Coordinates of C-alpha atoms in Angstrom, one line a residue:
A8 CA 81.9 -8.1 140.7
K9 CA 83.3 -5.7 143.1
S10 CA 87.0 -5.0 143.4
S11 CA 88.8 -3.2 146.1
I12 CA 92.2 -1.4 146.3
T13 CA 94.1 -1.0 149.5
L14 CA 96.3 2.1 149.7
N15 CA 98.9 2.9 152.3
K16 CA 99.5 6.5 153.2
D17 CA 103.2 7.1 153.6
T18 CA 103.8 9.9 156.2
V19 CA 107.1 8.7 157.5
K20 CA 110.1 11.0 156.9
P21 CA 113.3 9.4 155.6
N22 CA 115.8 8.3 158.2
T23 CA 118.4 10.9 159.1
S24 CA 121.0 8.5 160.3
A25 CA 122.8 8.6 157.0
V26 CA 126.6 8.1 157.0
F27 CA 128.7 10.8 155.4
T28 CA 132.4 10.9 154.3
M29 CA 134.3 13.6 152.5
L30 CA 137.2 13.7 150.0
P31 CA 139.5 15.4 150.9
S32 CA 138.8 14.1 154.4
S33 CA 136.5 16.1 156.7
G34 CA 138.3 18.8 158.6
S35 CA 141.1 19.1 156.1
T36 CA 142.4 22.3 154.5
S37 CA 142.7 22.5 150.7
T38 CA 142.8 24.8 147.7
N39 CA 140.4 22.4 146.0
D40 CA 137.0 24.2 145.7
K41 CA 135.2 21.1 144.7
P42 CA 135.2 18.6 147.6
K43 CA 133.3 15.4 147.2
L44 CA 130.6 14.5 149.8
Q45 CA 129.7 10.8 149.9
I46 CA 126.5 9.5 151.6
S47 CA 125.5 5.9 152.4
S48 CA 122.9 4.1 154.5
A49 CA 120.2 6.5 153.6
E50 CA 116.7 5.9 152.2
A51 CA 116.9 4.4 148.7
N52 CA 116.0 6.7 145.8
A53 CA 115.5 9.7 148.1
S54 CA 116.3 13.2 146.9
L55 CA 119.3 14.8 148.7
N56 CA 119.9 18.5 149.1
I57 CA 123.2 19.8 150.5
F58 CA 123.6 23.2 152.2
D59 CA 126.4 25.2 153.8
D60 CA 124.1 26.9 156.4
S61 CA 122.3 25.4 159.4
A62 CA 119.0 26.8 158.3
C63 CA 119.2 24.9 155.0
G64 CA 118.4 28.1 153.1
S65 CA 120.1 27.9 149.8
V66 CA 120.9 24.5 148.1
L67 CA 124.6 24.1 147.2
E68 CA 124.1 20.7 145.4
S69 CA 121.4 18.1 145.0
S70 CA 121.3 14.5 143.9
T71 CA 119.1 11.5 143.8
L72 CA 120.3 8.6 145.9
S73 CA 120.7 5.1 144.4
S74 CA 118.6 2.1 145.1
T75 CA 121.1 1.3 147.9
G76 CA 120.7 4.8 149.5
S77 CA 124.1 6.1 148.5
A78 CA 125.5 8.9 146.3
S79 CA 128.7 10.8 145.7
V80 CA 128.2 14.5 145.2
D81 CA 130.8 17.1 144.0
I82 CA 130.2 20.3 145.9
T83 CA 131.1 23.5 144.1
L84 CA 131.9 26.0 146.8
P85 CA 131.1 29.6 146.3
S86 CA 134.2 31.7 146.2
K87 CA 134.4 32.2 149.9
V88 CA 137.5 31.1 151.7
G89 CA 137.3 29.7 155.2
T90 CA 135.8 26.7 157.1
R91 CA 132.5 25.3 155.9
A92 CA 130.2 22.8 157.5
F93 CA 127.5 21.0 155.6
W94 CA 123.8 20.2 156.3
Y95 CA 121.3 18.1 154.3
T96 CA 117.7 17.3 153.8
L97 CA 116.2 14.1 152.3
S98 CA 112.8 13.8 150.6
D99 CA 111.2 10.5 149.7
A100 CA 108.9 9.7 146.7
A101 CA 105.8 10.5 148.9
G102 CA 107.1 14.0 149.5
N103 CA 108.1 13.5 153.2
K104 CA 111.0 15.7 154.0
T105 CA 113.5 15.5 156.9
S106 CA 114.4 18.6 158.9
C107 CA 117.7 20.3 158.3
T108 CA 120.4 17.9 159.6
A109 CA 124.2 18.3 160.1
T110 CA 126.3 15.9 158.0
G111 CA 129.1 16.1 160.6
M112 CA 131.5 17.1 157.8
S113 CA 133.6 20.2 157.5
Y114 CA 136.1 21.6 155.0
Q115 CA 138.4 24.5 155.0
Y116 CA 138.9 26.2 151.6
Q117 CA 141.9 28.4 151.0
L118 CA 143.4 30.2 148.0
A119 CA 146.7 29.0 146.6
S120 CA 149.7 31.0 147.7
L121 CA 153.3 31.3 146.7
S122 CA 156.2 33.1 148.3
I123 CA 159.5 33.5 146.3
T124 CA 162.6 33.5 148.5
S125 CA 165.2 33.6 145.7
P126 CA 166.0 35.6 143.8
T127 CA 165.2 38.3 146.2
S128 CA 162.9 41.2 145.3
G129 CA 164.9 43.8 143.3
S130 CA 167.5 41.4 142.1
Y131 CA 168.9 41.9 138.7
I132 CA 169.4 39.1 136.1
N133 CA 171.7 39.6 133.2
S134 CA 173.5 37.5 130.6
S135 CA 176.2 36.4 133.1
N136 CA 173.8 34.9 135.6
N137 CA 170.6 33.9 133.8
A138 CA 171.7 30.5 132.4
G139 CA 171.3 28.6 135.7
L140 CA 168.8 30.9 137.5
Q141 CA 166.6 29.1 140.0
V142 CA 163.5 30.4 141.4
L143 CA 163.0 29.1 145.0
G144 CA 160.2 29.6 147.4
A145 CA 157.3 27.9 149.2
C146 CA 153.7 27.2 148.2
N147 CA 150.7 25.6 149.8
V148 CA 149.6 23.4 146.8
N149 CA 151.4 20.1 146.1
N150 CA 151.7 19.5 142.4
G151 CA 150.4 22.9 141.5
T152 CA 151.7 24.6 138.4
V153 CA 153.7 27.8 138.9
N154 CA 153.9 30.2 136.0
I155 CA 156.9 32.6 135.9
S156 CA 157.3 35.5 133.6
A157 CA 160.3 37.8 133.3
K158 CA 160.6 40.9 131.1
D159 CA 163.7 42.5 129.8
G160 CA 162.7 45.6 127.9
A161 CA 160.6 44.3 125.0
T162 CA 161.5 40.7 125.6
T163 CA 159.4 38.5 127.8
V164 CA 160.5 35.1 128.9
N165 CA 157.9 32.6 130.3
T166 CA 158.4 29.4 132.0
S167 CA 156.6 27.1 134.4
G168 CA 157.4 24.6 137.1
V169 CA 155.5 22.3 139.5
C170 CA 155.2 23.3 143.2
N171 CA 155.9 20.5 145.6
G172 CA 154.8 22.4 148.7
S173 CA 158.1 23.8 149.6
A174 CA 159.9 24.8 146.4

């Protein structure tokens, strides 16, 4: 008895019409150095590589897509501030790989900052004015913790507060 096997050679690259979204939203500015890139409508079970250069030179993150062609990837940004755009490649089980393709997503990473407006620089605090002392200022991180340290000779007083974006 003679048996035969039929094989199909897969030479088709994965579809590059994947849909991307980003948290925080694309184009936003944040001090969060781990934005989340979400992909859907891509080839099921494909391997995803994310890059921050248009030549797709160095992989930032990678993931395997689900059976529905989706994934959620936390991107750890290198310690560079500024605006970043993201590109991707997909590879299927047969080894077919897409060309480097723009996700259409961008993100601006900035360092946290704080400016103290009161008390003013060079102000003195003593036993008559320290009980109700308020530190006021502005910051660029909502709900960020602000640590304050004051030293009086050998005595150090530490306290903290939560920044609400303006105080």
